[in-house]
CSV table of C-alpha atoms and ligand atoms in Angstrom, one decimal:
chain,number,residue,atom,x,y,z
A,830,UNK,CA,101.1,112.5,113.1
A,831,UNK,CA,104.2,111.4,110.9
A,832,UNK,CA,104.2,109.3,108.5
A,833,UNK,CA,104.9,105.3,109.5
A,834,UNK,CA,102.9,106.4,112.7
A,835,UNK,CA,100.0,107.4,110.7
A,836,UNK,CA,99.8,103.9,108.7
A,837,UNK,CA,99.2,102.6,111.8
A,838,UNK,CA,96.8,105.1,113.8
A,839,UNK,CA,95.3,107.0,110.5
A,840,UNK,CA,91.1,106.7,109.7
A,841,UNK,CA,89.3,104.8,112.3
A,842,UNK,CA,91.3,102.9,114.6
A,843,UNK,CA,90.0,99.7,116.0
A,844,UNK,CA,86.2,98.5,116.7
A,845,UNK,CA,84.8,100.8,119.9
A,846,UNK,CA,82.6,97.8,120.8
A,847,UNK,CA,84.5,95.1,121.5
A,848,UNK,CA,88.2,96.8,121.8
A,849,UNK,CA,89.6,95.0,119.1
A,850,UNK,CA,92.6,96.1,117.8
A,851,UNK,CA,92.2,95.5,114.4
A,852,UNK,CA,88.9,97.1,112.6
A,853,UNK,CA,86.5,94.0,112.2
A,854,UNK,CA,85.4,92.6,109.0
A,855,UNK,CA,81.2,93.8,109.6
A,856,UNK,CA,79.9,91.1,106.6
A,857,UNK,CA,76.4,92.4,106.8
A,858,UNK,CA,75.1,93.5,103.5
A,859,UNK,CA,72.1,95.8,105.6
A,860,UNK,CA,70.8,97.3,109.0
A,861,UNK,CA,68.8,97.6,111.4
A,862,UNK,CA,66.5,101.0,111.6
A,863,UNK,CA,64.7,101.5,114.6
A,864,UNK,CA,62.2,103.6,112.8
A,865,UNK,CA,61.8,104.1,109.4
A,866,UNK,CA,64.6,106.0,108.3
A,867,UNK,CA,66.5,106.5,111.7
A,868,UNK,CA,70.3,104.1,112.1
A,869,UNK,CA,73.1,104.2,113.2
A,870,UNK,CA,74.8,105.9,110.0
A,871,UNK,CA,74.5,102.7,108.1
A,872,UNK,CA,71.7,101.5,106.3
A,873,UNK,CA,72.7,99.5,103.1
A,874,UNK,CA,75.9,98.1,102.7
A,875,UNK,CA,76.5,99.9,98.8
A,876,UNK,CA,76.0,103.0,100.5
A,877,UNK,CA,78.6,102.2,103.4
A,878,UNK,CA,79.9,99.7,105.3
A,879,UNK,CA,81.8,100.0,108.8
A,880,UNK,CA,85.0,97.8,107.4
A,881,UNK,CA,85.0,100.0,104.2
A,882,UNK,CA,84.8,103.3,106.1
A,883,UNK,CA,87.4,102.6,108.0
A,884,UNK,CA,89.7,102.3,105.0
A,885,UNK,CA,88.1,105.1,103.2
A,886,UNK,CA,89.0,107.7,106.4
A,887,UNK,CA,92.5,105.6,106.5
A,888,UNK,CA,93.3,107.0,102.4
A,889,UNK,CA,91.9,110.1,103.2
A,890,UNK,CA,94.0,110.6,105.9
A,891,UNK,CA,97.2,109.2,104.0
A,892,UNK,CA,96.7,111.6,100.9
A,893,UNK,CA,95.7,114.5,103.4
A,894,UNK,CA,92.4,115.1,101.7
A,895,UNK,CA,89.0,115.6,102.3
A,896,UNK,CA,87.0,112.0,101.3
A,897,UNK,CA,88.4,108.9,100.9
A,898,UNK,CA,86.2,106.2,98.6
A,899,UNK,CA,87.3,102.3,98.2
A,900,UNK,CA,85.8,100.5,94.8
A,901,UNK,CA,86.3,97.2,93.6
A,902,UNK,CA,88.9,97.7,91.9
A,903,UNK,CA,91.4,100.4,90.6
A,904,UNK,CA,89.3,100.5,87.5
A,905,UNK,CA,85.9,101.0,89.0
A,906,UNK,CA,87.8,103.7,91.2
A,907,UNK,CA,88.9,105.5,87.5
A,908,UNK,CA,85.3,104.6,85.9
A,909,UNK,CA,83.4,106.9,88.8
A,910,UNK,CA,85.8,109.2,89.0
A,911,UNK,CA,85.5,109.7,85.2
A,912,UNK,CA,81.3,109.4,85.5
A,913,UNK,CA,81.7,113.0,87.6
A,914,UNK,CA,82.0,114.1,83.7
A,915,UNK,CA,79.0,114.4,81.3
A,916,UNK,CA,78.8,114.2,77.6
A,917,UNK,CA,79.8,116.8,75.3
A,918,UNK,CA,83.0,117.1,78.5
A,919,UNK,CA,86.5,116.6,77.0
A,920,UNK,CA,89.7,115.9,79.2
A,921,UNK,CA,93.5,115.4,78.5
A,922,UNK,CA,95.3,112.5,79.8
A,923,UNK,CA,99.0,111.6,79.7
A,924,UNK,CA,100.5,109.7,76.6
A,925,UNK,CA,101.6,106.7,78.2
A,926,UNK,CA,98.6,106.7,81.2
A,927,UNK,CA,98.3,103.0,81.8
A,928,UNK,CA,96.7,100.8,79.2
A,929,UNK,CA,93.2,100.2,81.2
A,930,UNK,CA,92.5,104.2,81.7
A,931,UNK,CA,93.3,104.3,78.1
A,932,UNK,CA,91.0,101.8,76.7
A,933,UNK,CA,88.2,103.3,79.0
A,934,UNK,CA,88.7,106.4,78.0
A,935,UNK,CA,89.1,105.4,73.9
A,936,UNK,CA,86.2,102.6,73.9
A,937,UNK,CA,83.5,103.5,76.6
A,938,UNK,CA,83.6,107.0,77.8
A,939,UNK,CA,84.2,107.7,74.0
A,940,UNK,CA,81.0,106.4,73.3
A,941,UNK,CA,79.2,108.4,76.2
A,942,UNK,CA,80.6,111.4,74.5
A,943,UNK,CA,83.3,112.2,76.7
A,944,UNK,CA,85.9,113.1,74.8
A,945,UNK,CA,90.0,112.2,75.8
A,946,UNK,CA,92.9,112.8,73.9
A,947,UNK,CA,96.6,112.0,75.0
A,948,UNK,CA,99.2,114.4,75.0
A,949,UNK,CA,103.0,114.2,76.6
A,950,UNK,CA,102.3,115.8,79.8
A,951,UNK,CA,106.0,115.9,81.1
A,952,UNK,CA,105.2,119.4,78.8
A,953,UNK,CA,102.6,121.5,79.8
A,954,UNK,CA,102.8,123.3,76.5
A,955,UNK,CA,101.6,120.2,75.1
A,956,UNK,CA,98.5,120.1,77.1
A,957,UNK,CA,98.1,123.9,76.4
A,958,UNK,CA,97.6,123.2,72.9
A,959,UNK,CA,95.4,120.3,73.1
A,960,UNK,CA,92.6,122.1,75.6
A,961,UNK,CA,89.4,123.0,73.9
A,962,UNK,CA,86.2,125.4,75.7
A,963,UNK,CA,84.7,122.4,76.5
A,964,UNK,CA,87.9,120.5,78.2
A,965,UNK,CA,87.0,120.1,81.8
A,966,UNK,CA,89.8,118.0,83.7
A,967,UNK,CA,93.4,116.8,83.1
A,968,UNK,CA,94.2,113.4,84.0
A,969,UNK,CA,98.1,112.2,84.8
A,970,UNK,CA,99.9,109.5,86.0
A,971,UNK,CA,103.1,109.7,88.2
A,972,UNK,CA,105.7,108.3,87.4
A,973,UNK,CA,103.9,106.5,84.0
A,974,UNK,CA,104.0,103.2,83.3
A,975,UNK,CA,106.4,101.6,82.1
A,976,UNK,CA,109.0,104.8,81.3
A,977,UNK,CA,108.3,106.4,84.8
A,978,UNK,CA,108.2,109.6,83.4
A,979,UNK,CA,107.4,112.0,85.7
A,980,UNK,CA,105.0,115.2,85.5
A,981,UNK,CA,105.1,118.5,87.8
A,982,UNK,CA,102.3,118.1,89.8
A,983,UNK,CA,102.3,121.8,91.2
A,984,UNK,CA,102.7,123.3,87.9
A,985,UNK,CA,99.9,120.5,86.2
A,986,UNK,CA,97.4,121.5,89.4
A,987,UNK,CA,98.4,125.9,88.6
A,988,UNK,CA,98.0,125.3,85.1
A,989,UNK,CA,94.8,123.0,85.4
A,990,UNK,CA,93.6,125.9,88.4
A,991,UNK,CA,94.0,129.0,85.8
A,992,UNK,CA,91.6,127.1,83.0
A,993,UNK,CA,89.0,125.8,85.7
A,994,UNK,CA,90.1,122.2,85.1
A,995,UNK,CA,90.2,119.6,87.3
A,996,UNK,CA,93.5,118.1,88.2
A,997,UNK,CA,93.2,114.4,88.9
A,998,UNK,CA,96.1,112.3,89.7
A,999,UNK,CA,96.7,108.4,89.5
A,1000,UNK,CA,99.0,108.3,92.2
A,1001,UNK,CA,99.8,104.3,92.3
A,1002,UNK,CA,103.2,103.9,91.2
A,1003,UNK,CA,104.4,106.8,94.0
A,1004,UNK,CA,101.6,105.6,96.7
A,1005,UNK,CA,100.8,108.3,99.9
A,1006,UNK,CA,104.4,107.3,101.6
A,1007,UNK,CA,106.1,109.0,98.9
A,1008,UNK,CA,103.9,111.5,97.1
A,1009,UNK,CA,100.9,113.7,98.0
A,1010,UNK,CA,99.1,115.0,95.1
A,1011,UNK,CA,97.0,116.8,97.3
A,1012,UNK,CA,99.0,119.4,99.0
A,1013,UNK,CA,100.4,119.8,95.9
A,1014,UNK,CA,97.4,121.3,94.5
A,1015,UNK,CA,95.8,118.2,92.7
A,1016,UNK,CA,91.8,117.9,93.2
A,1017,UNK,CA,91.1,114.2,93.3
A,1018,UNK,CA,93.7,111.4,93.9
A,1019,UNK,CA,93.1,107.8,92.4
A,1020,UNK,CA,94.8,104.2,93.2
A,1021,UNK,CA,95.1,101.1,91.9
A,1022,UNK,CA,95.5,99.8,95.6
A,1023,UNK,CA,95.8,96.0,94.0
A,1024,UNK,CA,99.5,96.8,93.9
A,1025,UNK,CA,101.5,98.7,96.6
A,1026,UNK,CA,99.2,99.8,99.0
A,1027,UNK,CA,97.7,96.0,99.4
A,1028,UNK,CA,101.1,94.7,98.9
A,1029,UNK,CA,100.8,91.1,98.7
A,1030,UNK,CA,99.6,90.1,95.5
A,1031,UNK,CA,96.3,89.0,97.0
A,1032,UNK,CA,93.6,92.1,96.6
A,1033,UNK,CA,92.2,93.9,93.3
A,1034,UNK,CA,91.1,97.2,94.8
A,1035,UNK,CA,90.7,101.2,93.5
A,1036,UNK,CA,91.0,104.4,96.3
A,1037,UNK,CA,89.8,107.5,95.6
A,1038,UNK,CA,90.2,110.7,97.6
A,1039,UNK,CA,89.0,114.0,96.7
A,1040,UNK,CA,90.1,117.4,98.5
A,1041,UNK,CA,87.0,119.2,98.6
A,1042,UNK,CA,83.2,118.4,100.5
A,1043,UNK,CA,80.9,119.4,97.3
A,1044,UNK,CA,83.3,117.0,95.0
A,1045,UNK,CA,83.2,114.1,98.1
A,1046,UNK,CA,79.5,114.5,97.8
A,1047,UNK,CA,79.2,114.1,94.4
A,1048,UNK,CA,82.1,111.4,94.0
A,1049,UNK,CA,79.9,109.8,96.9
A,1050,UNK,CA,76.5,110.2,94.9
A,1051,UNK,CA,78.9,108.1,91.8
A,1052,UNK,CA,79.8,105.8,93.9
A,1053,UNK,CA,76.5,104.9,96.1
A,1054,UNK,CA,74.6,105.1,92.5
A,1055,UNK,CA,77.0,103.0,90.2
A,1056,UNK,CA,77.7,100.4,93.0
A,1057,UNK,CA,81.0,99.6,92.1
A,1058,UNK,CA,82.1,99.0,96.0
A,1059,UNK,CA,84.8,97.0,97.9
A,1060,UNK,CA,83.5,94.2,100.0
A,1061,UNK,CA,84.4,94.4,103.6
A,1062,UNK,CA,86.8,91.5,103.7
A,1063,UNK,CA,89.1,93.2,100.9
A,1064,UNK,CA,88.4,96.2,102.5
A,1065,UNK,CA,90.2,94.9,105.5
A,1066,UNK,CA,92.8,93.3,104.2
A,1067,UNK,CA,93.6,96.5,102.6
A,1068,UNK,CA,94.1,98.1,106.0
A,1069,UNK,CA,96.3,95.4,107.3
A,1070,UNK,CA,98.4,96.1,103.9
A,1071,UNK,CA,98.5,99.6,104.7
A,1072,UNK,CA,100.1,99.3,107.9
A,1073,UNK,CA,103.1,97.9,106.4
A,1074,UNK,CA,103.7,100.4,103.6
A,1075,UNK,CA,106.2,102.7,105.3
A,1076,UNK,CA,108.6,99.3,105.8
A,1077,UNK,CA,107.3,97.9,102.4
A,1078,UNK,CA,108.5,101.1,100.0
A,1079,UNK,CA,111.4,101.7,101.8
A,1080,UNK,CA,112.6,98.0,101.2
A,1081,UNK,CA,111.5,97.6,97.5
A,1082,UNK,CA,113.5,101.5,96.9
A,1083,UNK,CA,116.5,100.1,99.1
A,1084,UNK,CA,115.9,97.1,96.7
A,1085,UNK,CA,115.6,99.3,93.5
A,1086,UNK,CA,118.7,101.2,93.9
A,1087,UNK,CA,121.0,98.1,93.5
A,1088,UNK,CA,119.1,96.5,90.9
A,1089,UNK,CA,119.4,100.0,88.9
A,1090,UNK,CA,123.3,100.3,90.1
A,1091,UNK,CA,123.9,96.7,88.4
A,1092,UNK,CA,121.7,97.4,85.3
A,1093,UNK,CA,123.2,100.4,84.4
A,1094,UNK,CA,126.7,99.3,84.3
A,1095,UNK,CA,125.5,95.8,82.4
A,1096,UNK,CA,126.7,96.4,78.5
A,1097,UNK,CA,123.4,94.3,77.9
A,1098,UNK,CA,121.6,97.1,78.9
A,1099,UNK,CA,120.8,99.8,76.4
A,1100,UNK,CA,118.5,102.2,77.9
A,1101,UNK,CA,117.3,102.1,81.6
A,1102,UNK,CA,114.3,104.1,83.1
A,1103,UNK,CA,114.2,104.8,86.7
A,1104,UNK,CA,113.7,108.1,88.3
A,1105,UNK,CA,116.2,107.9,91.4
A,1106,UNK,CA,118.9,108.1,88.5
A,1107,UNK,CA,120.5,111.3,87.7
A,1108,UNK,CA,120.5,111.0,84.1
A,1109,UNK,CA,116.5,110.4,84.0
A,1110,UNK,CA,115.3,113.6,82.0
A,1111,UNK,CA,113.0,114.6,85.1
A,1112,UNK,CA,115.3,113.9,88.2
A,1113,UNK,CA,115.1,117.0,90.1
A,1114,UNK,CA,111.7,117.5,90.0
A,1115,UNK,CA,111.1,113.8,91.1
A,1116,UNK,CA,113.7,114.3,94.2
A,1117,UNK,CA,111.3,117.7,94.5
A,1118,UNK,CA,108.1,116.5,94.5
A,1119,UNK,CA,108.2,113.1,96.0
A,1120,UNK,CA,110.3,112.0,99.1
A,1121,UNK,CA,111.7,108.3,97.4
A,1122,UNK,CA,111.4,107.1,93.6
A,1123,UNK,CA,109.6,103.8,94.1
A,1124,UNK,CA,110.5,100.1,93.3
A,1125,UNK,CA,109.3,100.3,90.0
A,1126,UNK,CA,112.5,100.1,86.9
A,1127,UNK,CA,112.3,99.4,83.4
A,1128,UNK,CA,115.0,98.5,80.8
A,1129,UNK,CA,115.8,97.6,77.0
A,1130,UNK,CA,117.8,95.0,75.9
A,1131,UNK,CA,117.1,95.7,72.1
A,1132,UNK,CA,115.1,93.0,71.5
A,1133,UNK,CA,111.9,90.4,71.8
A,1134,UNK,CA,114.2,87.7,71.9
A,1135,UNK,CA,116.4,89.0,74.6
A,1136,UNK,CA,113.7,89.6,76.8
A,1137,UNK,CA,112.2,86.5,76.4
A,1138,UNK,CA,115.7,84.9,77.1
A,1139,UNK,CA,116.4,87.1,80.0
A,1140,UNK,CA,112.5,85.9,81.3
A,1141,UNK,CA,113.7,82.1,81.1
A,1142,UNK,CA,116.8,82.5,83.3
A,1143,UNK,CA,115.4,84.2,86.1
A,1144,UNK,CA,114.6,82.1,89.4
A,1145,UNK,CA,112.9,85.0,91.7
A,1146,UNK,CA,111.5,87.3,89.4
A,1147,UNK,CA,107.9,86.0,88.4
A,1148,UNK,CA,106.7,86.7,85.1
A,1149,UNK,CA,103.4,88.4,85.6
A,1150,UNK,CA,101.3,91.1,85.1
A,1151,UNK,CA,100.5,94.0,88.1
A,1152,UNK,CA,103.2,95.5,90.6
A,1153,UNK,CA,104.1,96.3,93.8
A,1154,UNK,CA,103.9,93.5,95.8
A,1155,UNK,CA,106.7,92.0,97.6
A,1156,UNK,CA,107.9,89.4,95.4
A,1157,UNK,CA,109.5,90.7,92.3
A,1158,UNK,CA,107.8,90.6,89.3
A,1159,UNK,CA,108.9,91.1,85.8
A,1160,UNK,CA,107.2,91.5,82.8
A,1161,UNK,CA,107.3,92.6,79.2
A,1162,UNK,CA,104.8,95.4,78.6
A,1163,UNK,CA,104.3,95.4,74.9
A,1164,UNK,CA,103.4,92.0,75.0
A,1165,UNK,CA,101.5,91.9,78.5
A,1166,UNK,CA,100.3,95.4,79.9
A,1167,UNK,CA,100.4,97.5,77.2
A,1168,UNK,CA,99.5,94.4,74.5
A,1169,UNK,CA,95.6,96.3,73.9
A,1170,UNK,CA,97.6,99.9,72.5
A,1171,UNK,CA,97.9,99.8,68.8
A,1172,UNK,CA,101.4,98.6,67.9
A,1173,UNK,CA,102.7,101.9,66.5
A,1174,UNK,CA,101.4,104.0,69.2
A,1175,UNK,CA,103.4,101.7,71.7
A,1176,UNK,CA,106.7,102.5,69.6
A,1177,UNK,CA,105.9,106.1,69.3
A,1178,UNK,CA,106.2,106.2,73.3
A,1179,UNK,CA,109.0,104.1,73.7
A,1180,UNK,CA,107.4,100.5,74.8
A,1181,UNK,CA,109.5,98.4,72.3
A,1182,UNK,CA,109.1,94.5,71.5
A,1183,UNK,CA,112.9,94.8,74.4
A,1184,UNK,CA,111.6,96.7,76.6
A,1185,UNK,CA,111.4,94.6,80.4
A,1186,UNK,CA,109.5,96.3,83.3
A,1187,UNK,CA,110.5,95.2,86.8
A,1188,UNK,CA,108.7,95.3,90.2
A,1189,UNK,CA,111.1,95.2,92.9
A,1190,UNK,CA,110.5,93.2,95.3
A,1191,UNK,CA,111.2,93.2,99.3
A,1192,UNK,CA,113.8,89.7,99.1
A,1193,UNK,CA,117.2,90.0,99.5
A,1194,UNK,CA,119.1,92.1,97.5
A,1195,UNK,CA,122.1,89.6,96.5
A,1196,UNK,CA,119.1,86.8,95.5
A,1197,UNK,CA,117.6,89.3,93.0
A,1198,UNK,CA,121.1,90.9,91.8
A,1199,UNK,CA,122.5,87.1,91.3
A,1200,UNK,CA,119.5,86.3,89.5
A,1201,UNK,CA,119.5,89.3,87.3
A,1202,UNK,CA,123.5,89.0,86.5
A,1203,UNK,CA,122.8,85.6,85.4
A,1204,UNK,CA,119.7,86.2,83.2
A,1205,UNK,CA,121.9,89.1,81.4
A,1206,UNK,CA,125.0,87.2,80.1
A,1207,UNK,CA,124.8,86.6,77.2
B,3,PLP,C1,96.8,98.5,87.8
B,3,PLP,C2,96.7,100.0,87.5
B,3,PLP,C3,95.4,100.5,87.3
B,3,PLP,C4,94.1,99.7,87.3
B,3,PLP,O1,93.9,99.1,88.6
B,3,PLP,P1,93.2,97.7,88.8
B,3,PLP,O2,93.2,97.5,90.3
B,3,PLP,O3,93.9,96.6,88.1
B,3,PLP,O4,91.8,97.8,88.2
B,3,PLP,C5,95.3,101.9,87.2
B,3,PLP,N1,96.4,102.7,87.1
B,3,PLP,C6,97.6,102.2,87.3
B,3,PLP,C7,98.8,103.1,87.2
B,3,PLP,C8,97.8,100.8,87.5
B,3,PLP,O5,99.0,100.3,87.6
């Protein structure tokens, strides 16, 4: 199955009792057992849920794994995939992994005594040095939010392979239509689906697949045990997201390349981040390991005060937290997303007080490059 075809036909396609089309939304929290013990494969609705299934073999599928797994949100996705670890573990994540996977990692799982630290992972040297006996997984995101850098995934997944670690990728900035972690070597796969793969601004949801059975049963164990589930209506509209993606990504990349082509002539500009262009440090191996560069870009125009200005021009780019939905969104990450890391390690990475962050959206281009010309004069 290709691609845009698989969106559509991928997981569980329709409801084989009635012939509907679309997967129903089964709001029934339990089921019946004809005998104590014997159903129909469902029995409690935290265990599994026909609506949730369907979306769970639908990312599986899509990220060409073994077992897909939908939480409540991208969070509770990262919390039980991080719970497969016990205390006394320690695991290296990527410097600028987004701010939510950092504080979890910094003020919960720290005091479980599962141990993180951060290190650039762009450098596999890097994460070399920081492994200790007891290190058990390394944890990257993408491209990274907001300076899209951009790790090797087949070198992260040989390197993490040759210690025994686990490679776990959060794959939401790329989503399945333009990267597969999987094939690349990576062991589990994690998404924020509240931003591309719903698409609309309207569903927090997490994914998770993993790309063995024994990890699927334990991720499964996590999941059942923890409770941290998707209810069947965002489960569904989930799938009806989904179906989309293929058209979605290629409009907000279409979309991305002109807003990049006008920001990086703009003299108001002083440093743009976007992995489609050729002067981004890791531009070959993005063209390599993922088929488009996304809608995500981020800029710097020196200062707070710019930004801010920049913010108040604009007519269709809503200022707002999250991504990946099809209006555009803009937002400034030290002050928004990336407010809860301590103010020196922001700088160290790069997220200055100028620093804007832009979801592209799927309008028309000439709206958004009008908008953007005007918010930049100065
Ligand atoms: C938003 C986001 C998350 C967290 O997902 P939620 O659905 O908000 O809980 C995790 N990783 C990345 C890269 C994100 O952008």
């Amino acid at each position: 199955m290709r691609r845009l075809t698989k969106l559509i036909h991928g997981g569980v396609a329709g409801d084989p009792h009635t012939g509907a089309v679309s997967v129903p939304i089964y709001q029934a929290s339990t089921y019946k057992q004809e005998e104590p013990g014997v159903h129909r494969g469902y029995e409690y609705a935290r265990t599994g849920n026909p609506t949730r299934h369907a979306l769970e073999e639908l990312i599986r599928d899509l990220e060409e794994g073994e077992r897909g797994f939908a939480f409540a949100s991208g969070m509770a996705a990262i919390t039980a995939v991080l719970t497969l670890f016990a205390s006394g573990d320690h695991i290296i994540i990527n410097d600028d992994v987004y701010g939510g996977t950092f504080r979890i990692a910094t003020k919960v799982m720290n005091r479980l005594d599962i141990e993180a630290n951060f290190v650039d992972t762009t450098d596999l040297e890097a994460a070399e040095r920081a492994i200790r006996p007891n290190t058990k997984a390394l944890f990257i995101e993408t491209p990274t939010n907001p300076l899209l850098k951009v790790t090797d995934i087949a070198a992260a997944a040989a390197w993490a392979k040759s210690h025994g670690l686990l490679l776990i990728v959060d794959n939401t900035f790329s989503t399945p239509y333009w990267q597969n972690p999987i094939p690349l070597g990576a062991d589990i796969v994690i998404h924020s689906a509240t931003k591309y793969l719903g698409g609309h601004s309207d569903v927090v949801a997490g994914l998770a697949v993993v790309n063995d059975s024994v990890l699927g049963e334990r991720l499964h164990f996590i999941q059942n045990a923890t409770g941290g589930v998707l209810g069947p209506h965002d489960s569904w509209l989930l799938q009806r997201g989904l179906k989309t993606l293929g058209l979605r990504m290629e409009a907000h990349e279409r979309n991305a390349r002109e807003v990049v082509a006008l920001l990086e002539e703009h003299p108001a500009v002083k440093r743009l981040y976007y992995p489609g262009l050729a002067s981004h440090p890791q531009h070959e191996l993005a063209k390599q390991q993922a088929r488009g560069f996304g809608g995500m870009v981020s800029f710097d125009v020196g200062s707070a005060e710019k930004a801010e200005e920049l913010i108040r021009k604009l007519r269709y780019f809503t200022l707002a937290e999250s991504l990946g939905a099809v209006e555009s969104l803009i937002s400034i990450p030290a002050r928004m997303t990336h407010a809860s890391i301590p103010k020196e390690r922001r700088e160290k990475l790069g997220i200055t007080e100028g620093l804007i962050r832009i979801s592209v959206g799927v309008e028309d281009a000439e709206d958004l490059l009008e908008d953007l010309a005007i918010g930049l004069e100065q």
